[in-house]
Amino acid sequence: MFHQTPTRSIVLVFALAALALYAIYGGYFAREIVVEIAILAILAISIDVVAGFGGMVSLCHGAILGVSAYTYGILTAKLGYPALPSAVAAIGAAAVFGTIVGWITARTTGIYFIMATLAFGQMAYTVIFKSRWLGGDDGMGGLPRFDFDWAGISMTKSLPFALYALLLVLLCYVAAAWVMRSAFGRTLCGIHSNEPRMRAIGVSTVIHRARAMGFSGLLAGVAGIIAGQHIQYISPELLFWTVSGEALIVVILGGLGTLIGPMIGAIAFVLLKHELSGHTDHWHIVVGLVLIATVLAGGRGLYGQAEHWLGRRKSGGATRNA
């Protein structure tokens, strides 16, 4: 069951403030890194909702992100609709796609669920890759950013866009935390812990899993909007299963079932990637070793392990004082 502890709130505020300061004082390249972190963090949070709390390890969230990005591209670049309502529609499309996938795959568990979501993701990737109207493997360009010129904010500049991306990270985290603390979130955790018992008391596990995938898809859809607006170009690679795999690694690295862990994992992953890639093409090996060490240390992730260590120190101090 999810608990928004004071420690998690402090870490959330500190992490977002640090990224905002990095974007403000770090220059253009720093802002690009911040946006990359924001996209990956939101996608990882969306996976944590279903994997960490529902026990559903999904490999189609990259495709859900891509559905949102391409829907936004079709509505704006192809059909000429305004950016804001197009973004809302695109996020809705991602939520619907996630719900459909969840409804069909909800009766499967474990490796069968993983393979089913992988199949859905690859089907979506193939459809877009083969579509000439959507640009095929050349992708689609000309995706607009939001127009806030009326408020004196130019979203074409890198700093406002980076701060906007961080604001969406905060909103997605708050939304995920609120849902996981609700009756629905507690029921989802109950299904993960003991599905036969939840069915015995009359809970429809299929409906709850489908809804969880739908809400998770909504969050992934937000990441898709940022991804589409970032370089104003999208390609089928957004939907490939490795995008989901990378986000899943981030969730495990940061801490499964914590919501704040995926955000910490995204920061660590992106910074490690950019720092190491300047020295070697084999930076994946270092990230892999860090991931292995994290799993062997207890599987709690970077944040989960730190929280566990702090908890042990507090309990040890209380015992000594007693």
PDB file of C-alpha atoms in Angstrom:
ATOM      1  CA  MET A   1       0.000   0.000   0.000  1.00  0.00           C
ATOM      2  CA  PHE A   2       1.280   3.464  -0.899  1.00  0.00           C
ATOM      3  CA  HIS A   3       2.098   6.048   1.761  1.00  0.00           C
ATOM      4  CA  GLN A   4       3.164   9.605   0.911  1.00  0.00           C
ATOM      5  CA  THR A   5       5.585  10.061   3.802  1.00  0.00           C
ATOM      6  CA  PRO A   6       7.187  13.401   4.746  1.00  0.00           C
ATOM      7  CA  THR A   7      10.522  12.003   3.544  1.00  0.00           C
ATOM      8  CA  ARG A   8       9.100  11.300   0.094  1.00  0.00           C
ATOM      9  CA  SER A   9       7.597  14.780  -0.093  1.00  0.00           C
ATOM     10  CA  ILE A  10      10.936  16.350   0.839  1.00  0.00           C
ATOM     11  CA  VAL A  11      12.807  14.243  -1.730  1.00  0.00           C
ATOM     12  CA  LEU A  12      10.250  15.150  -4.412  1.00  0.00           C
ATOM     13  CA  VAL A  13      10.530  18.885  -3.755  1.00  0.00           C
ATOM     14  CA  PHE A  14      14.322  18.744  -3.507  1.00  0.00           C
ATOM     15  CA  ALA A  15      14.712  16.744  -6.737  1.00  0.00           C
ATOM     16  CA  LEU A  16      12.412  19.025  -8.740  1.00  0.00           C
ATOM     17  CA  ALA A  17      14.033  22.154  -7.302  1.00  0.00           C
ATOM     18  CA  ALA A  18      17.506  20.828  -8.119  1.00  0.00           C
ATOM     19  CA  LEU A  19      16.463  20.061 -11.702  1.00  0.00           C
ATOM     20  CA  ALA A  20      14.853  23.489 -12.056  1.00  0.00           C
ATOM     21  CA  LEU A  21      18.022  25.222 -10.835  1.00  0.00           C
ATOM     22  CA  TYR A  22      20.091  23.031 -13.163  1.00  0.00           C
ATOM     23  CA  ALA A  23      17.894  24.125 -16.077  1.00  0.00           C
ATOM     24  CA  ILE A  24      18.046  27.806 -15.091  1.00  0.00           C
ATOM     25  CA  TYR A  25      21.803  28.051 -14.590  1.00  0.00           C
ATOM     26  CA  GLY A  26      23.105  25.161 -16.689  1.00  0.00           C
ATOM     27  CA  GLY A  27      22.491  26.444 -20.203  1.00  0.00           C
ATOM     28  CA  TYR A  28      20.898  24.855 -23.254  1.00  0.00           C
ATOM     29  CA  PHE A  29      22.416  21.360 -22.907  1.00  0.00           C
ATOM     30  CA  ALA A  30      21.343  21.148 -19.262  1.00  0.00           C
ATOM     31  CA  ARG A  31      17.779  22.018 -20.256  1.00  0.00           C
ATOM     32  CA  GLU A  32      17.765  19.272 -22.863  1.00  0.00           C
ATOM     33  CA  ILE A  33      18.867  16.799 -20.184  1.00  0.00           C
ATOM     34  CA  VAL A  34      16.133  18.024 -17.832  1.00  0.00           C
ATOM     35  CA  VAL A  35      13.460  17.466 -20.497  1.00  0.00           C
ATOM     36  CA  GLU A  36      14.844  13.980 -21.184  1.00  0.00           C
ATOM     37  CA  ILE A  37      14.690  13.218 -17.454  1.00  0.00           C
ATOM     38  CA  ALA A  38      11.109  14.523 -17.279  1.00  0.00           C
ATOM     39  CA  ILE A  39       9.904  12.316 -20.144  1.00  0.00           C
ATOM     40  CA  LEU A  40      11.583   9.222 -18.715  1.00  0.00           C
ATOM     41  CA  ALA A  41      10.410   9.974 -15.163  1.00  0.00           C
ATOM     42  CA  ILE A  42       6.741  10.273 -16.174  1.00  0.00           C
ATOM     43  CA  LEU A  43       6.929   7.103 -18.272  1.00  0.00           C
ATOM     44  CA  ALA A  44       8.609   5.274 -15.375  1.00  0.00           C
ATOM     45  CA  ILE A  45       5.962   6.503 -12.910  1.00  0.00           C
ATOM     46  CA  SER A  46       3.263   5.208 -15.262  1.00  0.00           C
ATOM     47  CA  ILE A  47       4.926   1.774 -15.299  1.00  0.00           C
ATOM     48  CA  ASP A  48       5.345   1.817 -11.518  1.00  0.00           C
ATOM     49  CA  VAL A  49       1.583   2.260 -11.139  1.00  0.00           C
ATOM     50  CA  VAL A  50       0.888  -1.097 -12.796  1.00  0.00           C
ATOM     51  CA  ALA A  51       4.114  -2.985 -12.024  1.00  0.00           C
ATOM     52  CA  GLY A  52       4.833  -1.766  -8.515  1.00  0.00           C
ATOM     53  CA  PHE A  53       1.266  -1.701  -7.196  1.00  0.00           C
ATOM     54  CA  GLY A  54      -0.578  -4.077  -9.511  1.00  0.00           C
ATOM     55  CA  GLY A  55       2.132  -6.638 -10.223  1.00  0.00           C
ATOM     56  CA  MET A  56       1.694  -6.137 -13.984  1.00  0.00           C
ATOM     57  CA  VAL A  57       5.065  -5.789 -15.697  1.00  0.00           C
ATOM     58  CA  SER A  58       4.252  -4.100 -19.005  1.00  0.00           C
ATOM     59  CA  LEU A  59       6.378  -3.861 -22.126  1.00  0.00           C
ATOM     60  CA  CYS A  60       3.883  -1.829 -24.150  1.00  0.00           C
ATOM     61  CA  HIS A  61       4.180   1.530 -22.400  1.00  0.00           C
ATOM     62  CA  GLY A  62       6.542   2.807 -25.071  1.00  0.00           C
ATOM     63  CA  ALA A  63       3.772   2.072 -27.561  1.00  0.00           C
ATOM     64  CA  ILE A  64       1.233   3.897 -25.373  1.00  0.00           C
ATOM     65  CA  LEU A  65       3.572   6.893 -25.273  1.00  0.00           C
ATOM     66  CA  GLY A  66       3.894   6.656 -29.044  1.00  0.00           C
ATOM     67  CA  VAL A  67       0.119   6.483 -29.557  1.00  0.00           C
ATOM     68  CA  SER A  68      -0.197   9.761 -27.665  1.00  0.00           C
ATOM     69  CA  ALA A  69       2.635  11.417 -29.595  1.00  0.00           C
ATOM     70  CA  TYR A  70       1.309  10.284 -32.984  1.00  0.00           C
ATOM     71  CA  THR A  71      -2.281  11.236 -32.153  1.00  0.00           C
ATOM     72  CA  TYR A  72      -1.022  14.683 -31.209  1.00  0.00           C
ATOM     73  CA  GLY A  73       0.989  14.840 -34.446  1.00  0.00           C
ATOM     74  CA  ILE A  74      -1.965  13.788 -36.594  1.00  0.00           C
ATOM     75  CA  LEU A  75      -4.332  16.314 -35.028  1.00  0.00           C
ATOM     76  CA  THR A  76      -1.903  19.239 -35.159  1.00  0.00           C
ATOM     77  CA  ALA A  77       0.566  18.686 -38.015  1.00  0.00           C
ATOM     78  CA  LYS A  78      -1.773  16.747 -40.326  1.00  0.00           C
ATOM     79  CA  LEU A  79      -5.239  18.134 -39.583  1.00  0.00           C
ATOM     80  CA  GLY A  80      -4.361  21.571 -38.243  1.00  0.00           C
ATOM     81  CA  TYR A  81      -6.208  21.472 -34.922  1.00  0.00           C
ATOM     82  CA  PRO A  82      -5.016  23.671 -32.010  1.00  0.00           C
ATOM     83  CA  ALA A  83      -2.297  22.247 -29.792  1.00  0.00           C
ATOM     84  CA  LEU A  84      -4.041  22.232 -26.403  1.00  0.00           C
ATOM     85  CA  PRO A  85      -7.247  20.348 -27.303  1.00  0.00           C
ATOM     86  CA  SER A  86      -5.158  18.042 -29.485  1.00  0.00           C
ATOM     87  CA  ALA A  87      -2.961  17.218 -26.492  1.00  0.00           C
ATOM     88  CA  VAL A  88      -6.017  16.436 -24.367  1.00  0.00           C
ATOM     89  CA  ALA A  89      -7.376  14.169 -27.106  1.00  0.00           C
ATOM     90  CA  ALA A  90      -3.994  12.464 -27.506  1.00  0.00           C
ATOM     91  CA  ILE A  91      -3.719  11.747 -23.785  1.00  0.00           C
ATOM     92  CA  GLY A  92      -7.261  10.377 -23.907  1.00  0.00           C
ATOM     93  CA  ALA A  93      -6.303   8.127 -26.827  1.00  0.00           C
ATOM     94  CA  ALA A  94      -3.363   6.788 -24.816  1.00  0.00           C
ATOM     95  CA  ALA A  95      -5.658   6.084 -21.855  1.00  0.00           C
ATOM     96  CA  VAL A  96      -8.132   4.258 -24.099  1.00  0.00           C
ATOM     97  CA  PHE A  97      -5.354   2.208 -25.703  1.00  0.00           C
ATOM     98  CA  GLY A  98      -4.000   1.313 -22.268  1.00  0.00           C
ATOM     99  CA  THR A  99      -7.478   0.299 -21.083  1.00  0.00           C
ATOM    100  CA  ILE A 100      -8.007  -1.928 -24.128  1.00  0.00           C
ATOM    101  CA  VAL A 101      -4.643  -3.623 -23.629  1.00  0.00           C
ATOM    102  CA  GLY A 102      -5.393  -4.014 -19.927  1.00  0.00           C
ATOM    103  CA  TRP A 103      -8.842  -5.469 -20.555  1.00  0.00           C
ATOM    104  CA  ILE A 104      -7.552  -8.079 -22.996  1.00  0.00           C
ATOM    105  CA  THR A 105      -4.467  -9.049 -20.978  1.00  0.00           C
ATOM    106  CA  ALA A 106      -5.980  -8.783 -17.471  1.00  0.00           C
ATOM    107  CA  ARG A 107      -6.635 -12.516 -17.216  1.00  0.00           C
ATOM    108  CA  THR A 108      -2.964 -13.318 -17.731  1.00  0.00           C
ATOM    109  CA  THR A 109      -0.180 -13.036 -15.179  1.00  0.00           C
ATOM    110  CA  GLY A 110       3.593 -13.256 -14.973  1.00  0.00           C
ATOM    111  CA  ILE A 111       5.503 -13.997 -18.149  1.00  0.00           C
ATOM    112  CA  TYR A 112       2.251 -14.386 -20.121  1.00  0.00           C
ATOM    113  CA  PHE A 113       1.203 -10.837 -19.276  1.00  0.00           C
ATOM    114  CA  ILE A 114       4.652  -9.538 -20.195  1.00  0.00           C
ATOM    115  CA  MET A 115       4.581 -11.302 -23.570  1.00  0.00           C
ATOM    116  CA  ALA A 116       1.000 -10.180 -24.280  1.00  0.00           C
ATOM    117  CA  THR A 117       1.849  -6.527 -23.655  1.00  0.00           C
ATOM    118  CA  LEU A 118       5.012  -6.923 -25.717  1.00  0.00           C
ATOM    119  CA  ALA A 119       2.895  -8.251 -28.595  1.00  0.00           C
ATOM    120  CA  PHE A 120       0.489  -5.302 -28.406  1.00  0.00           C
ATOM    121  CA  GLY A 121       3.376  -2.858 -28.327  1.00  0.00           C
ATOM    122  CA  GLN A 122       5.093  -4.400 -31.324  1.00  0.00           C
ATOM    123  CA  MET A 123       1.844  -4.493 -33.286  1.00  0.00           C
ATOM    124  CA  ALA A 124       1.371  -0.769 -32.707  1.00  0.00           C
ATOM    125  CA  TYR A 125       4.986  -0.166 -33.708  1.00  0.00           C
ATOM    126  CA  THR A 126       4.562  -2.163 -36.927  1.00  0.00           C
ATOM    127  CA  VAL A 127       1.342  -0.359 -37.908  1.00  0.00           C
ATOM    128  CA  ILE A 128       2.996   3.057 -37.613  1.00  0.00           C
ATOM    129  CA  PHE A 129       6.267   1.899 -39.161  1.00  0.00           C
ATOM    130  CA  LYS A 130       4.383   0.626 -42.236  1.00  0.00           C
ATOM    131  CA  SER A 131       2.083   3.652 -42.591  1.00  0.00           C
ATOM    132  CA  ARG A 132       3.098   5.963 -45.441  1.00  0.00           C
ATOM    133  CA  TRP A 133       0.584   8.578 -44.319  1.00  0.00           C
ATOM    134  CA  LEU A 134       2.329   8.791 -40.948  1.00  0.00           C
ATOM    135  CA  GLY A 135       5.753   8.973 -42.568  1.00  0.00           C
ATOM    136  CA  GLY A 136       6.794   5.372 -42.000  1.00  0.00           C
ATOM    137  CA  ASP A 137      10.334   5.035 -40.692  1.00  0.00           C
ATOM    138  CA  ASP A 138      10.992   8.682 -41.669  1.00  0.00           C
ATOM    139  CA  GLY A 139       8.666   9.815 -38.897  1.00  0.00           C
ATOM    140  CA  MET A 140       6.561  12.960 -38.700  1.00  0.00           C
ATOM    141  CA  GLY A 141       7.691  16.544 -38.159  1.00  0.00           C
ATOM    142  CA  GLY A 142       6.122  19.917 -37.553  1.00  0.00           C
ATOM    143  CA  LEU A 143       4.554  19.179 -34.169  1.00  0.00           C
ATOM    144  CA  PRO A 144       3.814  22.487 -32.422  1.00  0.00           C
ATOM    145  CA  ARG A 145       4.426  23.441 -28.818  1.00  0.00           C
ATOM    146  CA  PHE A 146       1.798  25.207 -26.754  1.00  0.00           C
ATOM    147  CA  ASP A 147       1.382  28.922 -27.403  1.00  0.00           C
ATOM    148  CA  PHE A 148       1.599  30.922 -24.187  1.00  0.00           C
ATOM    149  CA  ASP A 149       2.721  34.162 -25.842  1.00  0.00           C
ATOM    150  CA  TRP A 150      -0.386  35.856 -24.429  1.00  0.00           C
ATOM    151  CA  ALA A 151       1.142  35.338 -20.969  1.00  0.00           C
ATOM    152  CA  GLY A 152       4.563  36.546 -22.062  1.00  0.00           C
ATOM    153  CA  ILE A 153       5.971  32.984 -22.082  1.00  0.00           C
ATOM    154  CA  SER A 154       7.700  31.767 -25.232  1.00  0.00           C
ATOM    155  CA  MET A 155       7.602  27.970 -25.318  1.00  0.00           C
ATOM    156  CA  THR A 156      10.001  27.985 -28.265  1.00  0.00           C
ATOM    157  CA  LYS A 157      12.779  28.804 -25.795  1.00  0.00           C
ATOM    158  CA  SER A 158      14.491  25.955 -23.988  1.00  0.00           C
ATOM    159  CA  LEU A 159      14.114  27.207 -20.399  1.00  0.00           C
ATOM    160  CA  PRO A 160      10.310  27.684 -20.306  1.00  0.00           C
ATOM    161  CA  PHE A 161       9.876  24.303 -21.974  1.00  0.00           C
ATOM    162  CA  ALA A 162      12.151  22.568 -19.447  1.00  0.00           C
ATOM    163  CA  LEU A 163      10.263  24.121 -16.528  1.00  0.00           C
ATOM    164  CA  TYR A 164       6.942  23.172 -18.153  1.00  0.00           C
ATOM    165  CA  ALA A 165       8.173  19.566 -18.411  1.00  0.00           C
ATOM    166  CA  LEU A 166       9.100  19.566 -14.707  1.00  0.00           C
ATOM    167  CA  LEU A 167       5.667  20.953 -13.821  1.00  0.00           C
ATOM    168  CA  LEU A 168       4.076  18.018 -15.643  1.00  0.00           C
ATOM    169  CA  VAL A 169       6.308  15.604 -13.690  1.00  0.00           C
ATOM    170  CA  LEU A 170       4.971  17.107 -10.468  1.00  0.00           C
ATOM    171  CA  LEU A 171       1.352  16.920 -11.640  1.00  0.00           C
ATOM    172  CA  CYS A 172       1.743  13.300 -12.779  1.00  0.00           C
ATOM    173  CA  TYR A 173       3.353  12.323  -9.484  1.00  0.00           C
ATOM    174  CA  VAL A 174       0.598  14.006  -7.461  1.00  0.00           C
ATOM    175  CA  ALA A 175      -2.090  12.339  -9.601  1.00  0.00           C
ATOM    176  CA  ALA A 176      -0.459   8.907  -9.252  1.00  0.00           C
ATOM    177  CA  ALA A 177      -0.013   9.334  -5.489  1.00  0.00           C
ATOM    178  CA  TRP A 178      -3.649  10.401  -5.089  1.00  0.00           C
ATOM    179  CA  VAL A 179      -4.956   7.423  -7.070  1.00  0.00           C
ATOM    180  CA  MET A 180      -2.721   4.940  -5.243  1.00  0.00           C
ATOM    181  CA  ARG A 181      -3.938   6.273  -1.876  1.00  0.00           C
ATOM    182  CA  SER A 182      -7.586   5.998  -2.946  1.00  0.00           C
ATOM    183  CA  ALA A 183      -9.870   2.992  -2.469  1.00  0.00           C
ATOM    184  CA  PHE A 184      -9.042   1.953  -6.025  1.00  0.00           C
ATOM    185  CA  GLY A 185      -5.309   2.003  -5.300  1.00  0.00           C
ATOM    186  CA  ARG A 186      -5.742  -0.038  -2.120  1.00  0.00           C
ATOM    187  CA  THR A 187      -7.851  -2.565  -4.017  1.00  0.00           C
ATOM    188  CA  LEU A 188      -5.208  -2.813  -6.735  1.00  0.00           C
ATOM    189  CA  CYS A 189      -2.553  -3.508  -4.093  1.00  0.00           C
ATOM    190  CA  GLY A 190      -4.855  -6.142  -2.599  1.00  0.00           C
ATOM    191  CA  ILE A 191      -5.191  -7.847  -5.979  1.00  0.00           C
ATOM    192  CA  HIS A 192      -1.407  -7.862  -6.289  1.00  0.00           C
ATOM    193  CA  SER A 193      -0.982  -9.327  -2.792  1.00  0.00           C
ATOM    194  CA  ASN A 194      -3.757 -11.956  -2.855  1.00  0.00           C
ATOM    195  CA  GLU A 195      -5.867 -12.125  -5.998  1.00  0.00           C
ATOM    196  CA  PRO A 196      -7.920 -15.240  -5.041  1.00  0.00           C
ATOM    197  CA  ARG A 197      -9.021 -13.609  -1.782  1.00  0.00           C
ATOM    198  CA  MET A 198     -10.003 -10.378  -3.562  1.00  0.00           C
ATOM    199  CA  ARG A 199     -12.066 -12.367  -6.066  1.00  0.00           C
ATOM    200  CA  ALA A 200     -13.684 -14.268  -3.200  1.00  0.00           C
ATOM    201  CA  ILE A 201     -14.985 -11.040  -1.640  1.00  0.00           C
ATOM    202  CA  GLY A 202     -16.497  -9.942  -4.950  1.00  0.00           C
ATOM    203  CA  VAL A 203     -13.822  -7.708  -6.453  1.00  0.00           C
ATOM    204  CA  SER A 204     -13.643  -7.746 -10.271  1.00  0.00           C
ATOM    205  CA  THR A 205      -9.921  -8.120 -10.793  1.00  0.00           C
ATOM    206  CA  VAL A 206     -10.255  -7.776 -14.566  1.00  0.00           C
ATOM    207  CA  ILE A 207     -11.977  -4.393 -14.318  1.00  0.00           C
ATOM    208  CA  HIS A 208      -9.495  -3.071 -11.773  1.00  0.00           C
ATOM    209  CA  ARG A 209      -6.510  -4.185 -13.830  1.00  0.00           C
ATOM    210  CA  ALA A 210      -7.978  -2.659 -16.981  1.00  0.00           C
ATOM    211  CA  ARG A 211      -8.611   0.623 -15.156  1.00  0.00           C
ATOM    212  CA  ALA A 212      -5.074   0.580 -13.775  1.00  0.00           C
ATOM    213  CA  MET A 213      -3.693   0.167 -17.283  1.00  0.00           C
ATOM    214  CA  GLY A 214      -5.963   2.986 -18.451  1.00  0.00           C
ATOM    215  CA  PHE A 215      -4.749   5.387 -15.766  1.00  0.00           C
ATOM    216  CA  SER A 216      -1.173   4.297 -16.385  1.00  0.00           C
ATOM    217  CA  GLY A 217      -1.748   4.926 -20.095  1.00  0.00           C
ATOM    218  CA  LEU A 218      -2.979   8.428 -19.300  1.00  0.00           C
ATOM    219  CA  LEU A 219       0.310   9.192 -17.527  1.00  0.00           C
ATOM    220  CA  ALA A 220       2.330   7.670 -20.372  1.00  0.00           C
ATOM    221  CA  GLY A 221       0.287   9.846 -22.725  1.00  0.00           C
ATOM    222  CA  VAL A 222       1.526  12.967 -20.938  1.00  0.00           C
ATOM    223  CA  ALA A 223       5.090  11.766 -21.524  1.00  0.00           C
ATOM    224  CA  GLY A 224       4.194  11.292 -25.190  1.00  0.00           C
ATOM    225  CA  ILE A 225       3.044  14.905 -25.499  1.00  0.00           C
ATOM    226  CA  ILE A 226       6.318  16.200 -24.049  1.00  0.00           C
ATOM    227  CA  ALA A 227       8.298  13.859 -26.312  1.00  0.00           C
ATOM    228  CA  GLY A 228       6.427  15.081 -29.384  1.00  0.00           C
ATOM    229  CA  GLN A 229       6.784  18.746 -28.496  1.00  0.00           C
ATOM    230  CA  HIS A 230      10.416  18.484 -27.422  1.00  0.00           C
ATOM    231  CA  ILE A 231      12.119  18.280 -30.815  1.00  0.00           C
ATOM    232  CA  GLN A 232       8.807  18.685 -32.680  1.00  0.00           C
ATOM    233  CA  TYR A 233       9.458  15.424 -34.489  1.00  0.00           C
ATOM    234  CA  ILE A 234       8.411  11.835 -33.791  1.00  0.00           C
ATOM    235  CA  SER A 235       9.396   8.475 -35.251  1.00  0.00           C
ATOM    236  CA  PRO A 236       8.280   4.835 -34.831  1.00  0.00           C
ATOM    237  CA  GLU A 237      11.243   4.214 -32.510  1.00  0.00           C
ATOM    238  CA  LEU A 238       9.145   5.836 -29.761  1.00  0.00           C
ATOM    239  CA  LEU A 239       6.905   2.762 -29.817  1.00  0.00           C
ATOM    240  CA  PHE A 240       9.629   0.100 -29.853  1.00  0.00           C
ATOM    241  CA  TRP A 241       9.739  -2.280 -26.898  1.00  0.00           C
ATOM    242  CA  THR A 242      13.187  -1.074 -25.821  1.00  0.00           C
ATOM    243  CA  VAL A 243      11.617   2.245 -24.740  1.00  0.00           C
ATOM    244  CA  SER A 244       9.447   0.307 -22.287  1.00  0.00           C
ATOM    245  CA  GLY A 245      12.432  -1.805 -21.262  1.00  0.00           C
ATOM    246  CA  GLU A 246      14.531   1.271 -20.509  1.00  0.00           C
ATOM    247  CA  ALA A 247      11.744   2.770 -18.388  1.00  0.00           C
ATOM    248  CA  LEU A 248      11.341  -0.537 -16.539  1.00  0.00           C
ATOM    249  CA  ILE A 249      15.073  -0.522 -15.759  1.00  0.00           C
ATOM    250  CA  VAL A 250      14.652   3.000 -14.386  1.00  0.00           C
ATOM    251  CA  VAL A 251      11.791   1.828 -12.137  1.00  0.00           C
ATOM    252  CA  ILE A 252      13.873  -1.046 -10.741  1.00  0.00           C
ATOM    253  CA  LEU A 253      16.913   1.194 -10.375  1.00  0.00           C
ATOM    254  CA  GLY A 254      14.982   3.838  -8.445  1.00  0.00           C
ATOM    255  CA  GLY A 255      12.668   1.642  -6.413  1.00  0.00           C
ATOM    256  CA  LEU A 256       9.604  -0.365  -7.431  1.00  0.00           C
ATOM    257  CA  GLY A 257       6.316   0.566  -5.784  1.00  0.00           C
ATOM    258  CA  THR A 258       7.439   3.943  -4.424  1.00  0.00           C
ATOM    259  CA  LEU A 259       6.482   6.432  -7.216  1.00  0.00           C
ATOM    260  CA  ILE A 260       9.341   8.698  -6.118  1.00  0.00           C
ATOM    261  CA  GLY A 261      11.848   5.935  -6.922  1.00  0.00           C
ATOM    262  CA  PRO A 262      11.214   6.045 -10.690  1.00  0.00           C
ATOM    263  CA  MET A 263      11.920   9.769 -10.643  1.00  0.00           C
ATOM    264  CA  ILE A 264      15.211   9.253  -8.786  1.00  0.00           C
ATOM    265  CA  GLY A 265      16.016   6.389 -11.145  1.00  0.00           C
ATOM    266  CA  ALA A 266      15.369   8.585 -14.193  1.00  0.00           C
ATOM    267  CA  ILE A 267      17.713  11.275 -12.864  1.00  0.00           C
ATOM    268  CA  ALA A 268      20.447   8.726 -12.115  1.00  0.00           C
ATOM    269  CA  PHE A 269      20.014   6.903 -15.443  1.00  0.00           C
ATOM    270  CA  VAL A 270      20.073   9.978 -17.687  1.00  0.00           C
ATOM    271  CA  LEU A 271      22.974  11.643 -15.867  1.00  0.00           C
ATOM    272  CA  LEU A 272      24.981   8.393 -15.908  1.00  0.00           C
ATOM    273  CA  LYS A 273      24.247   7.930 -19.610  1.00  0.00           C
ATOM    274  CA  HIS A 274      25.375  11.406 -20.611  1.00  0.00           C
ATOM    275  CA  GLU A 275      28.416  11.389 -18.342  1.00  0.00           C
ATOM    276  CA  LEU A 276      29.645   7.943 -19.383  1.00  0.00           C
ATOM    277  CA  SER A 277      28.795   8.207 -23.096  1.00  0.00           C
ATOM    278  CA  GLY A 278      31.359  11.000 -23.371  1.00  0.00           C
ATOM    279  CA  HIS A 279      34.066   8.547 -22.305  1.00  0.00           C
ATOM    280  CA  THR A 280      32.967   5.193 -23.728  1.00  0.00           C
ATOM    281  CA  ASP A 281      30.462   3.644 -26.107  1.00  0.00           C
ATOM    282  CA  HIS A 282      29.930   0.841 -23.585  1.00  0.00           C
ATOM    283  CA  TRP A 283      28.157   2.912 -20.937  1.00  0.00           C
ATOM    284  CA  HIS A 284      25.374   0.318 -20.848  1.00  0.00           C
ATOM    285  CA  ILE A 285      27.781  -2.033 -19.059  1.00  0.00           C
ATOM    286  CA  VAL A 286      28.241   0.415 -16.197  1.00  0.00           C
ATOM    287  CA  VAL A 287      24.491   0.994 -15.921  1.00  0.00           C
ATOM    288  CA  GLY A 288      23.990  -2.775 -15.963  1.00  0.00           C
ATOM    289  CA  LEU A 289      26.497  -3.251 -13.149  1.00  0.00           C
ATOM    290  CA  VAL A 290      24.755  -0.555 -11.093  1.00  0.00           C
ATOM    291  CA  LEU A 291      21.417  -2.283 -11.711  1.00  0.00           C
ATOM    292  CA  ILE A 292      22.829  -5.686 -10.695  1.00  0.00           C
ATOM    293  CA  ALA A 293      24.327  -4.190  -7.532  1.00  0.00           C
ATOM    294  CA  THR A 294      20.985  -2.562  -6.725  1.00  0.00           C
ATOM    295  CA  VAL A 295      19.108  -5.849  -7.119  1.00  0.00           C
ATOM    296  CA  LEU A 296      21.667  -7.828  -5.095  1.00  0.00           C
ATOM    297  CA  ALA A 297      21.496  -5.216  -2.331  1.00  0.00           C
ATOM    298  CA  GLY A 298      17.885  -6.161  -1.687  1.00  0.00           C
ATOM    299  CA  GLY A 299      15.977  -5.162  -4.814  1.00  0.00           C
ATOM    300  CA  ARG A 300      14.587  -2.012  -3.214  1.00  0.00           C
ATOM    301  CA  GLY A 301      16.221   0.381  -5.686  1.00  0.00           C
ATOM    302  CA  LEU A 302      18.261   3.469  -4.903  1.00  0.00           C
ATOM    303  CA  TYR A 303      15.473   5.306  -3.115  1.00  0.00           C
ATOM    304  CA  GLY A 304      13.994   2.196  -1.522  1.00  0.00           C
ATOM    305  CA  GLN A 305      17.368   1.158  -0.135  1.00  0.00           C
ATOM    306  CA  ALA A 306      18.023   4.641   1.258  1.00  0.00           C
ATOM    307  CA  GLU A 307      14.560   4.719   2.853  1.00  0.00           C
ATOM    308  CA  HIS A 308      15.132   1.258   4.363  1.00  0.00           C
ATOM    309  CA  TRP A 309      18.515   2.308   5.750  1.00  0.00           C
ATOM    310  CA  LEU A 310      17.075   5.469   7.296  1.00  0.00           C
ATOM    311  CA  GLY A 311      14.235   3.454   8.798  1.00  0.00           C
ATOM    312  CA  ARG A 312      16.680   1.022  10.392  1.00  0.00           C
ATOM    313  CA  ARG A 313      18.716   3.900  11.828  1.00  0.00           C
ATOM    314  CA  LYS A 314      15.613   5.496  13.333  1.00  0.00           C
ATOM    315  CA  SER A 315      14.406   2.211  14.843  1.00  0.00           C
ATOM    316  CA  GLY A 316      17.909   1.480  16.159  1.00  0.00           C
ATOM    317  CA  GLY A 317      18.117   4.919  17.759  1.00  0.00           C
ATOM    318  CA  ALA A 318      14.682   4.504  19.338  1.00  0.00           C
ATOM    319  CA  THR A 319      15.698   1.116  20.761  1.00  0.00           C
ATOM    320  CA  ARG A 320      18.881   2.522  22.299  1.00  0.00           C
ATOM    321  CA  ASN A 321      17.010   5.479  23.811  1.00  0.00           C
ATOM    322  CA  ALA A 322      14.489   3.108  25.339  1.00  0.00           C
TER     323      ALA A 322
END
